[in-house]
Tab-separated table of C-alpha atoms and ligand atoms in Angstrom:
chain	number	residue	atom	x	y	z
A	1	MET	CA	-49.761	-38.613	11.651
A	2	ILE	CA	-52.246	-37.598	8.971
A	3	LYS	CA	-51.055	-36.347	5.592
A	4	ILE	CA	-53.231	-33.769	3.862
A	5	LEU	CA	-53.076	-32.042	0.490
A	6	HIS	CA	-54.698	-28.591	0.508
A	7	LEU	CA	-55.478	-26.867	-2.774
A	8	SER	CA	-57.886	-24.129	-3.726
A	9	ASP	CA	-59.288	-21.801	-6.378
A	10	ILE	CA	-59.183	-24.103	-9.370
A	11	HIS	CA	-61.426	-21.826	-11.500
A	12	MET	CA	-61.492	-24.450	-14.219
A	13	GLY	CA	-62.881	-22.967	-17.431
A	14	SER	CA	-61.473	-19.471	-16.782
A	15	GLY	CA	-59.289	-17.377	-19.004
A	16	PHE	CA	-60.143	-18.943	-22.349
A	17	SER	CA	-59.241	-15.650	-23.996
A	18	HIS	CA	-55.613	-16.401	-23.065
A	19	GLY	CA	-55.739	-19.758	-24.840
A	20	GLN	CA	-56.376	-21.128	-28.310
A	21	ILE	CA	-58.150	-24.197	-29.605
A	22	ASN	CA	-55.930	-27.256	-29.571
A	23	PRO	CA	-56.604	-28.776	-33.007
A	24	GLU	CA	-55.900	-32.281	-31.704
A	25	THR	CA	-58.436	-32.189	-28.881
A	26	GLY	CA	-60.779	-29.386	-29.898
A	27	LEU	CA	-60.355	-27.978	-26.383
A	28	ASN	CA	-59.165	-24.565	-25.317
A	29	THR	CA	-55.513	-24.833	-24.297
A	30	ARG	CA	-56.188	-22.939	-21.082
A	31	LEU	CA	-58.675	-25.618	-20.037
A	32	GLU	CA	-55.929	-28.141	-20.714
A	33	ASP	CA	-53.477	-26.094	-18.628
A	34	PHE	CA	-55.890	-25.993	-15.688
A	35	VAL	CA	-56.589	-29.725	-15.979
A	36	ASN	CA	-52.833	-30.424	-16.082
A	37	SER	CA	-52.248	-28.415	-12.925
A	38	LEU	CA	-55.106	-30.116	-11.114
A	39	SER	CA	-53.867	-33.458	-12.341
A	40	ARG	CA	-50.413	-32.732	-10.881
A	41	CYS	CA	-52.039	-32.049	-7.502
A	42	ILE	CA	-53.973	-35.303	-7.646
A	43	ASP	CA	-50.841	-37.189	-8.782
A	44	ARG	CA	-49.023	-35.942	-5.699
A	45	ALA	CA	-51.957	-36.907	-3.460
A	46	LEU	CA	-51.894	-40.453	-4.844
A	47	VAL	CA	-48.107	-40.882	-4.888
A	48	GLU	CA	-47.602	-39.803	-1.274
A	49	PRO	CA	-50.306	-41.107	-0.599
A	50	VAL	CA	-52.159	-38.498	1.435
A	51	ASP	CA	-54.954	-39.411	3.846
A	52	LEU	CA	-57.181	-36.487	2.974
A	53	VAL	CA	-57.568	-33.799	0.295
A	54	LEU	CA	-59.015	-30.382	1.146
A	55	PHE	CA	-60.293	-28.161	-1.649
A	56	GLY	CA	-60.831	-24.575	-0.491
A	57	GLY	CA	-63.509	-23.523	-2.997
A	58	ASP	CA	-64.054	-21.865	-6.393
A	59	ALA	CA	-64.088	-24.879	-8.686
A	60	PHE	CA	-65.311	-23.030	-11.784
A	61	PRO	CA	-65.808	-19.416	-12.826
A	62	ASP	CA	-69.514	-19.761	-12.047
A	63	ALA	CA	-72.046	-22.240	-10.703
A	64	THR	CA	-73.154	-23.462	-14.120
A	65	PRO	CA	-70.052	-24.619	-15.979
A	66	PRO	CA	-70.483	-26.389	-19.335
A	67	PRO	CA	-70.659	-30.197	-19.051
A	68	TYR	CA	-67.227	-30.822	-20.614
A	69	VAL	CA	-65.626	-28.548	-18.002
A	70	GLN	CA	-67.511	-30.268	-15.169
A	71	GLU	CA	-66.430	-33.599	-16.575
A	72	ALA	CA	-62.761	-32.570	-16.662
A	73	PHE	CA	-63.007	-31.519	-13.016
A	74	ALA	CA	-64.880	-34.635	-11.919
A	75	GLY	CA	-62.451	-36.853	-13.854
A	76	GLN	CA	-59.584	-35.686	-11.650
A	77	PHE	CA	-61.422	-35.966	-8.322
A	78	ARG	CA	-62.668	-39.389	-9.383
A	79	ARG	CA	-59.066	-40.586	-9.093
A	80	LEU	CA	-59.166	-39.791	-5.370
A	81	VAL	CA	-62.449	-41.670	-4.966
A	82	ASP	CA	-60.940	-44.712	-6.707
A	83	ALA	CA	-57.969	-44.595	-4.329
A	84	ASN	CA	-60.234	-44.218	-1.255
A	85	VAL	CA	-58.804	-40.808	-0.378
A	86	PRO	CA	-61.484	-38.776	1.403
A	87	THR	CA	-61.983	-35.332	-0.093
A	88	VAL	CA	-63.617	-32.160	1.194
A	89	LEU	CA	-65.061	-29.888	-1.498
A	90	LEU	CA	-65.789	-26.475	-0.039
A	91	VAL	CA	-68.245	-24.123	-1.727
A	92	GLY	CA	-66.722	-20.772	-2.705
A	93	ASN	CA	-68.435	-17.629	-3.958
A	94	HIS	CA	-67.997	-18.695	-7.570
A	95	ASP	CA	-69.661	-22.031	-6.848
A	96	GLN	CA	-72.812	-20.638	-5.297
A	97	HIS	CA	-75.903	-20.210	-7.338
A	98	SER	CA	-77.601	-16.906	-6.772
A	99	GLN	CA	-81.073	-18.411	-6.960
A	100	GLY	CA	-82.082	-19.297	-3.427
A	101	GLN	CA	-80.358	-21.770	-1.167
A	102	GLY	CA	-78.305	-24.742	-2.284
A	103	GLY	CA	-77.657	-25.674	-5.860
A	104	ALA	CA	-73.937	-24.968	-5.694
A	105	SER	CA	-72.017	-26.560	-8.540
A	106	LEU	CA	-70.331	-28.959	-6.095
A	107	CYS	CA	-73.524	-30.225	-4.401
A	108	ILE	CA	-74.017	-32.796	-7.148
A	109	TYR	CA	-71.303	-34.935	-5.526
A	110	ARG	CA	-73.360	-35.217	-2.345
A	111	THR	CA	-76.560	-35.828	-4.283
A	112	LEU	CA	-74.878	-38.698	-6.097
A	113	GLY	CA	-73.530	-40.046	-2.812
A	114	VAL	CA	-69.964	-40.189	-4.072
A	115	PRO	CA	-68.116	-42.183	-1.396
A	116	GLY	CA	-65.590	-40.221	0.647
A	117	VAL	CA	-66.606	-36.853	-0.787
A	118	PHE	CA	-67.738	-34.240	1.749
A	119	VAL	CA	-69.374	-31.141	0.317
A	120	GLY	CA	-68.941	-28.069	2.516
A	121	ASP	CA	-71.868	-25.795	1.758
A	122	THR	CA	-72.775	-25.086	5.388
A	123	LEU	CA	-70.870	-24.401	8.573
A	124	THR	CA	-70.621	-27.980	9.797
A	125	THR	CA	-68.086	-30.213	11.498
A	126	HIS	CA	-67.309	-33.395	9.575
A	127	ARG	CA	-65.574	-36.177	11.423
A	128	ILE	CA	-63.588	-37.987	8.764
A	129	GLN	CA	-62.049	-41.399	9.226
A	130	THR	CA	-58.779	-41.640	7.305
A	131	ARG	CA	-56.266	-44.479	6.940
A	132	ASN	CA	-54.215	-42.850	9.685
A	133	GLY	CA	-56.911	-41.896	12.125
A	134	SER	CA	-59.822	-39.520	12.506
A	135	VAL	CA	-59.731	-35.817	11.800
A	136	GLN	CA	-62.326	-33.115	12.432
A	137	VAL	CA	-62.928	-30.751	9.541
A	138	LEU	CA	-65.075	-27.648	10.014
A	139	THR	CA	-66.346	-26.359	6.705
A	140	LEU	CA	-67.020	-22.633	6.411
A	141	PRO	CA	-68.290	-21.862	2.897
A	142	TRP	CA	-68.493	-18.369	1.406
A	143	LEU	CA	-70.954	-16.429	3.500
A	144	THR	CA	-73.643	-14.200	2.194
A	145	ARG	CA	-75.819	-12.263	4.552
A	146	SER	CA	-78.760	-14.541	3.839
A	147	THR	CA	-76.739	-17.478	5.214
A	148	LEU	CA	-76.877	-16.186	8.762
A	149	MET	CA	-79.509	-13.478	8.819
A	150	THR	CA	-83.003	-12.747	7.673
A	151	ARG	CA	-83.884	-9.797	5.525
A	152	GLN	CA	-85.785	-8.183	8.400
A	153	GLU	CA	-82.674	-8.222	10.548
A	154	THR	CA	-80.641	-6.326	7.989
A	155	GLU	CA	-83.324	-3.915	6.777
A	156	GLY	CA	-82.158	-0.332	6.944
A	157	SER	CA	-78.601	-1.180	8.012
A	158	SER	CA	-75.579	0.053	6.143
A	159	VAL	CA	-73.245	-2.414	4.458
A	160	GLY	CA	-70.708	-1.855	7.234
A	161	GLU	CA	-73.289	-2.547	9.947
A	162	VAL	CA	-74.500	-5.680	8.195
A	163	ASN	CA	-70.941	-6.960	7.951
A	164	GLN	CA	-70.382	-6.335	11.636
A	165	LEU	CA	-73.607	-8.199	12.443
A	166	LEU	CA	-72.545	-11.036	10.178
A	167	ILE	CA	-69.194	-11.361	11.949
A	168	GLU	CA	-70.896	-11.391	15.352
A	169	ARG	CA	-73.385	-14.011	14.191
A	170	LEU	CA	-70.602	-16.126	12.742
A	171	ARG	CA	-68.587	-15.821	15.947
A	172	ILE	CA	-71.481	-17.345	17.908
A	173	VAL	CA	-72.111	-20.186	15.463
A	174	LEU	CA	-68.396	-20.968	15.242
A	175	GLU	CA	-68.117	-20.960	19.042
A	176	GLY	CA	-70.925	-23.515	19.171
A	177	GLU	CA	-69.107	-25.785	16.719
A	178	ILE	CA	-65.810	-25.424	18.583
A	179	ARG	CA	-67.420	-26.457	21.884
A	180	ARG	CA	-68.653	-29.651	20.341
A	181	LEU	CA	-65.209	-30.633	19.043
A	182	ASP	CA	-63.390	-33.644	20.423
A	183	PRO	CA	-60.300	-32.046	22.002
A	184	ASN	CA	-58.247	-35.176	21.371
A	185	LEU	CA	-58.640	-35.217	17.600
A	186	PRO	CA	-56.654	-33.144	15.116
A	187	THR	CA	-58.862	-30.373	13.785
A	188	VAL	CA	-58.836	-28.326	10.603
A	189	LEU	CA	-60.996	-25.371	9.638
A	190	VAL	CA	-61.593	-25.075	5.874
A	191	GLY	CA	-62.939	-21.657	4.906
A	192	HIS	CA	-63.628	-19.702	1.736
A	193	LEU	CA	-63.336	-16.137	2.905
A	194	MET	CA	-61.373	-12.909	2.972
A	195	VAL	CA	-59.283	-12.302	6.058
A	196	ASP	CA	-58.594	-8.681	6.962
A	197	ASN	CA	-54.809	-8.956	6.736
A	198	ALA	CA	-54.663	-10.867	3.450
A	199	CYS	CA	-52.582	-9.479	0.599
A	200	LEU	CA	-54.886	-9.461	-2.324
A	201	GLY	CA	-54.500	-11.281	-5.562
A	202	ALA	CA	-57.129	-11.457	-8.229
A	203	GLU	CA	-60.031	-11.287	-5.774
A	204	ARG	CA	-59.123	-7.720	-4.849
A	205	LEU	CA	-62.050	-6.096	-6.583
A	206	LEU	CA	-64.555	-8.511	-5.149
A	207	ALA	CA	-63.321	-7.586	-1.714
A	208	VAL	CA	-63.746	-3.901	-2.368
A	209	GLY	CA	-67.296	-4.409	-3.498
A	210	LYS	CA	-68.269	-6.772	-0.760
A	211	GLY	CA	-66.387	-5.076	2.018
A	212	PHE	CA	-66.804	-8.240	4.046
A	213	THR	CA	-63.629	-9.418	5.683
A	214	LEU	CA	-63.176	-11.575	8.752
A	215	PRO	CA	-60.717	-10.722	11.509
A	216	LEU	CA	-57.779	-13.116	11.724
A	217	SER	CA	-58.493	-13.592	15.448
A	218	LEU	CA	-61.763	-15.319	14.582
A	219	LEU	CA	-59.857	-18.064	12.745
A	220	ALA	CA	-56.462	-18.279	14.429
A	221	ARG	CA	-57.821	-20.312	17.353
A	222	GLN	CA	-56.014	-22.849	19.490
A	223	SER	CA	-58.814	-25.317	18.778
A	224	PHE	CA	-57.599	-25.583	15.183
A	225	ASP	CA	-54.364	-27.270	14.218
A	226	TYR	CA	-54.462	-25.841	10.696
A	227	VAL	CA	-56.712	-23.334	8.956
A	228	ALA	CA	-57.095	-24.179	5.253
A	229	LEU	CA	-58.358	-21.185	3.294
A	230	GLY	CA	-59.510	-20.433	-0.204
A	231	HIS	CA	-60.513	-17.241	-2.068
A	232	VAL	CA	-57.318	-15.184	-2.322
A	233	HIS	CA	-55.296	-16.339	-5.316
A	234	ARG	CA	-51.918	-15.447	-3.907
A	235	HIS	CA	-50.314	-18.009	-1.617
A	236	GLN	CA	-49.686	-16.779	1.932
A	237	ASN	CA	-49.736	-17.730	5.591
A	238	LEU	CA	-51.618	-15.040	7.495
A	239	ASN	CA	-50.601	-16.073	10.982
A	240	LYS	CA	-47.049	-14.958	11.753
A	241	SER	CA	-46.888	-17.122	14.885
A	242	ASN	CA	-47.871	-20.109	12.718
A	243	ASP	CA	-49.953	-21.340	15.653
A	244	PRO	CA	-52.067	-22.389	13.936
A	245	PRO	CA	-51.015	-21.765	10.316
A	246	VAL	CA	-53.756	-19.840	8.467
A	247	VAL	CA	-52.924	-20.570	4.853
A	248	TYR	CA	-54.154	-19.609	1.423
A	249	PRO	CA	-52.515	-22.016	-1.035
A	250	GLY	CA	-53.598	-19.649	-3.837
A	251	SER	CA	-54.934	-20.663	-7.210
A	252	ILE	CA	-53.376	-23.599	-9.083
A	253	GLU	CA	-53.033	-21.722	-12.396
A	254	ARG	CA	-52.864	-18.049	-13.291
A	255	VAL	CA	-56.438	-16.937	-13.783
A	256	ASP	CA	-55.498	-13.586	-15.314
A	257	PHE	CA	-52.670	-11.046	-15.608
A	258	SER	CA	-53.107	-9.866	-12.029
A	259	GLU	CA	-51.439	-13.163	-11.047
A	260	GLU	CA	-48.522	-12.723	-13.450
A	261	LYS	CA	-45.861	-12.549	-10.742
A	262	GLU	CA	-47.344	-15.048	-8.271
A	263	ASP	CA	-46.111	-18.576	-7.680
A	264	LYS	CA	-48.860	-21.140	-8.086
A	265	GLY	CA	-49.130	-24.376	-6.164
A	266	TYR	CA	-50.685	-26.353	-3.339
A	267	VAL	CA	-49.833	-27.143	0.271
A	268	MET	CA	-48.752	-30.449	1.836
A	269	ILE	CA	-49.547	-30.875	5.514
A	270	GLU	CA	-48.502	-33.353	8.186
A	271	LEU	CA	-50.887	-33.189	11.077
A	272	GLU	CA	-51.120	-34.552	14.593
A	273	LYS	CA	-53.142	-33.152	17.454
A	274	GLY	CA	-51.167	-30.111	18.611
A	275	ARG	CA	-48.444	-30.465	15.973
A	276	VAL	CA	-48.438	-29.453	12.341
A	277	HIS	CA	-45.902	-29.161	9.577
A	278	TRP	CA	-46.804	-27.620	6.233
A	279	GLU	CA	-45.030	-26.832	3.012
A	280	PHE	CA	-45.978	-24.907	-0.144
A	281	CYS	CA	-45.341	-26.954	-3.282
A	282	PRO	CA	-45.036	-24.877	-6.458
A	283	LEU	CA	-46.581	-26.065	-9.716
A	284	PRO	CA	-44.920	-25.515	-13.108
A	285	VAL	CA	-47.631	-23.317	-14.591
A	286	ARG	CA	-47.744	-21.319	-17.813
A	287	ALA	CA	-45.904	-17.977	-17.659
A	288	PHE	CA	-47.683	-14.658	-18.175
A	289	HIS	CA	-45.651	-11.649	-19.313
A	290	THR	CA	-46.658	-8.040	-19.609
A	291	ILE	CA	-44.234	-6.154	-21.836
A	292	GLU	CA	-44.902	-2.491	-21.255
A	293	VAL	CA	-42.863	0.102	-23.084
A	294	ASP	CA	-43.176	3.846	-23.466
A	295	ILE	CA	-41.841	4.783	-26.899
A	296	SER	CA	-43.298	8.272	-26.979
A	297	LYS	CA	-39.815	9.762	-26.599
A	298	ALA	CA	-37.941	7.117	-28.566
A	299	GLU	CA	-36.111	8.121	-31.732
A	300	ASP	CA	-36.767	4.769	-33.366
A	301	PRO	CA	-40.094	3.564	-31.945
A	302	GLN	CA	-40.095	0.255	-33.783
A	303	ALA	CA	-36.598	-0.638	-32.575
A	304	ALA	CA	-37.549	0.284	-29.007
A	305	ILE	CA	-40.504	-2.119	-29.038
A	306	MET	CA	-38.503	-4.910	-30.643
A	307	LYS	CA	-35.793	-4.489	-28.026
A	308	ALA	CA	-38.349	-4.698	-25.206
A	309	ILE	CA	-39.737	-7.934	-26.674
A	310	ALA	CA	-36.280	-9.448	-27.186
A	311	LYS	CA	-35.413	-8.931	-23.528
A	312	ARG	CA	-38.108	-11.345	-22.375
A	313	ASP	CA	-38.388	-15.090	-22.659
A	314	ILE	CA	-41.826	-15.325	-24.215
A	315	GLN	CA	-41.660	-18.908	-25.468
A	316	ASP	CA	-45.046	-20.586	-24.777
A	317	ALA	CA	-46.083	-17.731	-22.487
A	318	VAL	CA	-49.270	-15.686	-22.455
A	319	VAL	CA	-48.049	-12.244	-23.449
A	320	ARG	CA	-49.498	-8.777	-23.623
A	321	LEU	CA	-47.523	-6.045	-25.292
A	322	ILE	CA	-48.539	-2.553	-24.237
A	323	TYR	CA	-46.767	0.319	-25.901
A	324	LYS	CA	-47.395	3.992	-25.368
A	325	LEU	CA	-46.813	6.263	-28.311
A	326	ARG	CA	-47.689	9.633	-29.781
A	327	SER	CA	-50.200	9.694	-32.624
A	328	GLU	CA	-47.625	10.921	-35.141
A	329	GLN	CA	-45.502	7.840	-34.403
A	330	LEU	CA	-48.233	5.458	-35.574
A	331	ASP	CA	-46.874	5.357	-39.116
A	332	PHE	CA	-43.498	4.161	-37.892
A	333	ILE	CA	-44.840	0.984	-36.347
A	334	ASP	CA	-44.542	-2.131	-38.466
A	335	SER	CA	-47.125	-4.416	-36.972
A	336	THR	CA	-46.175	-7.394	-39.148
A	337	SER	CA	-42.783	-7.604	-37.501
A	338	LEU	CA	-44.359	-7.150	-34.053
A	339	HIS	CA	-46.571	-10.147	-34.755
A	340	SER	CA	-43.659	-12.189	-35.921
A	341	ALA	CA	-41.543	-11.227	-32.881
A	342	LEU	CA	-44.385	-12.306	-30.612
A	343	SER	CA	-45.147	-15.539	-32.440
A	344	PRO	CA	-43.140	-17.805	-30.064
A	345	ALA	CA	-45.688	-16.861	-27.368
A	346	HIS	CA	-48.546	-19.232	-26.594
A	347	THR	CA	-50.968	-16.373	-27.207
A	348	TYR	CA	-50.465	-12.620	-27.257
A	349	THR	CA	-52.279	-9.338	-27.476
A	350	ILE	CA	-50.911	-6.020	-28.704
A	351	GLN	CA	-52.282	-2.913	-27.070
A	352	PRO	CA	-51.064	0.424	-28.431
A	353	GLU	CA	-51.956	3.356	-26.187
A	354	LEU	CA	-51.843	6.916	-27.369
A	355	VAL	CA	-50.141	9.305	-25.001
A	356	SER	CA	-52.209	12.429	-24.732
A	357	GLN	CA	-50.285	15.590	-25.468
A	358	LEU	CA	-52.657	17.552	-23.288
A	359	ALA	CA	-52.513	17.624	-19.533
A	360	ARG	CA	-54.955	15.199	-17.967
A	361	PRO	CA	-58.125	17.063	-17.107
A	362	ARG	CA	-58.860	17.233	-13.408
A	363	ILE	CA	-62.315	17.410	-11.938
A	364	PRO	CA	-62.103	20.080	-9.252
A	365	GLU	CA	-65.362	19.057	-7.549
A	366	LEU	CA	-63.898	15.643	-6.775
A	367	ASN	CA	-60.803	17.043	-5.150
A	368	ALA	CA	-62.705	19.376	-2.887
A	369	SER	CA	-63.936	16.900	-0.332
A	370	ASN	CA	-63.267	13.347	0.666
A	371	SER	CA	-66.701	12.907	2.112
A	372	ILE	CA	-68.539	13.169	-1.194
A	373	ASP	CA	-71.174	10.506	-1.691
A	374	PRO	CA	-69.964	7.798	-4.108
A	375	LEU	CA	-73.003	8.175	-6.346
A	376	GLU	CA	-72.511	11.948	-6.489
A	377	ALA	CA	-68.857	11.385	-7.277
A	378	LEU	CA	-69.779	9.102	-10.130
A	379	LYS	CA	-72.312	11.614	-11.493
A	380	THR	CA	-69.748	14.372	-11.381
A	381	TYR	CA	-67.218	12.174	-13.068
A	382	LEU	CA	-69.629	11.177	-15.817
A	383	ASN	CA	-70.655	14.776	-16.401
A	384	ASN	CA	-67.037	15.446	-17.198
A	385	ARG	CA	-66.632	12.534	-19.549
A	386	GLU	CA	-68.199	13.197	-22.937
A	387	ASP	CA	-66.871	9.871	-24.201
A	388	LEU	CA	-68.889	7.895	-21.649
A	389	LYS	CA	-72.142	9.716	-22.352
A	390	ASP	CA	-73.750	6.749	-24.111
A	391	ILE	CA	-73.357	4.439	-21.146
A	392	ALA	CA	-73.612	7.003	-18.364
A	393	ALA	CA	-77.236	6.209	-17.541
A	394	SER	CA	-76.667	2.481	-17.285
A	395	MET	CA	-73.524	3.006	-15.235
A	396	LEU	CA	-75.430	5.157	-12.791
A	397	GLU	CA	-78.160	2.582	-12.578
A	398	ALA	CA	-75.649	-0.194	-11.979
A	399	ALA	CA	-73.899	1.859	-9.322
A	400	HIS	CA	-77.208	2.651	-7.699
A	401	ASN	CA	-78.094	-1.046	-7.495
A	402	LEU	CA	-74.700	-1.896	-6.111
A	403	LEU	CA	-74.853	0.732	-3.447
A	404	ALA	CA	-78.463	0.012	-2.554
A	405	ASP	CA	-78.450	-3.508	-1.266
A	406	ASN	CA	-78.133	-5.792	-4.160
A	407	ALA	CA	-74.816	-7.371	-3.208
A	408	GLN	CA	-75.588	-10.378	-5.367
A	409	VAL	CA	-75.366	-8.243	-8.472
A	410	TRP	CA	-71.920	-7.172	-7.406
A	411	LEU	CA	-70.860	-10.711	-6.810
A	412	GLU	CA	-72.009	-12.157	-10.106
A	413	PRO	CA	-69.158	-14.574	-10.531
A	414	THR	CA	-67.838	-13.563	-13.904
A	415	THR	CA	-65.387	-10.965	-12.785
A	416	HIS	CA	-62.203	-12.807	-13.643
A	417	GLU	CA	-63.059	-12.761	-17.297
A	418	GLN	CA	-63.080	-9.022	-17.440
A	419	GLU	CA	-60.053	-7.105	-18.503
A	420	PRO	CA	-58.824	-3.982	-16.773
A	421	GLN	CA	-60.200	-1.629	-19.421
A	422	ASN	CA	-63.649	-2.382	-18.024
A	423	HIS	CA	-62.689	-0.633	-14.822
A	424	LEU	CA	-63.538	2.938	-14.240
A	425	SER	CA	-61.367	4.816	-11.825
A	426	VAL	CA	-63.160	7.674	-10.203
A	427	GLU	CA	-60.463	10.250	-10.033
A	428	GLY	CA	-59.572	11.506	-6.621
A	429	ARG	CA	-60.996	8.465	-4.847
A	430	ASP	CA	-59.851	4.951	-4.367
A	431	THR	CA	-63.136	3.586	-5.560
A	432	GLN	CA	-63.178	1.231	-8.494
A	433	LEU	CA	-66.479	0.429	-10.099
A	434	ARG	CA	-66.942	-2.530	-12.303
A	435	LEU	CA	-69.157	-2.340	-15.336
A	436	LEU	CA	-71.587	-5.218	-15.220
B	501	MN	MN1	-63.445	-16.894	-4.197
């Protein structure tokens, strides 16, 4: 029996705006939180001890993390190297460098020849010798169209057509790998990807932009004893029959408020050929709390906010207070006492929102037809928004690039750092466009 620890989506170096500088270390407390969570995973791997660690991708927010962040990451994985625990580091979308092939943030471990570290930046089968026998690990990194296709092949095709082509191409390559597998060895597929039936966590917007999802049937194959995924930050098993389990362990810390209600953790696996047992192990991560209160109809607005704060356990949590009020209530808000009520929090933000007394303006053109071209929809929307006039031209240009073929622009891996107010909802459509 082979014991495996599967973790993913570390995103070390994310969410500094939710932290503060620790005066003792000079480091952002959110970096320390992420390192603590990773360190708990590695502790468990060493205590068990496991025979293999699988990391499902997205080590950092982008492919060029600052050296002290890289060092914090490497310092934890080094503990596995010292204990002779083989480790697979899969390359996720946030790890890839947009300039040409290779150069992912994790490739340095292969370049340095770190013993027992397998970098998954191509679709390859690694046969790994562990203390308790051999295991086959297929690595399937984040795919971009250039991974499997030439520019000529995709010229003139729509995004949907390209995605279909990409799936077909992947199906063939994967089939080739599967045929070369030793049927007597336990086999794991490690993939950084979006499966079509996944419930989305923080990667939701990326998925909308990319539109590239893989069918579950492509992964839930009898040749695999366990499918170890990364990319979606919310833990879930996608395969109801559990044969094989197709599991996102989720991220190990909350990357932003979209993960406020999610449990964070890693997965422990016991594997034999044809038999697998797995278990999600929660990590004690920092709480995030959104306190949202509408005081526009309250008689005593200040008391209503204070009551909403008092109801929540905000000690050491990352908190955002959002209160909706009418403009004439502004004078009744005592912000000093709000700050003092929120002071037990680790960090907090206060976001007052004015409730408009006027009905929300509708844009009739956008309701007329569902088949309106997205760019036209955006133009119409912008024409109706005086307040966005200054940035309208650059938004149109960005949208044009996105819709043309420059998927890389869309996937610039900084999206987690952006707060929801950077989103523009085009009324009447489900489209969300991200300002770059
Ligand atoms: Mn990802």
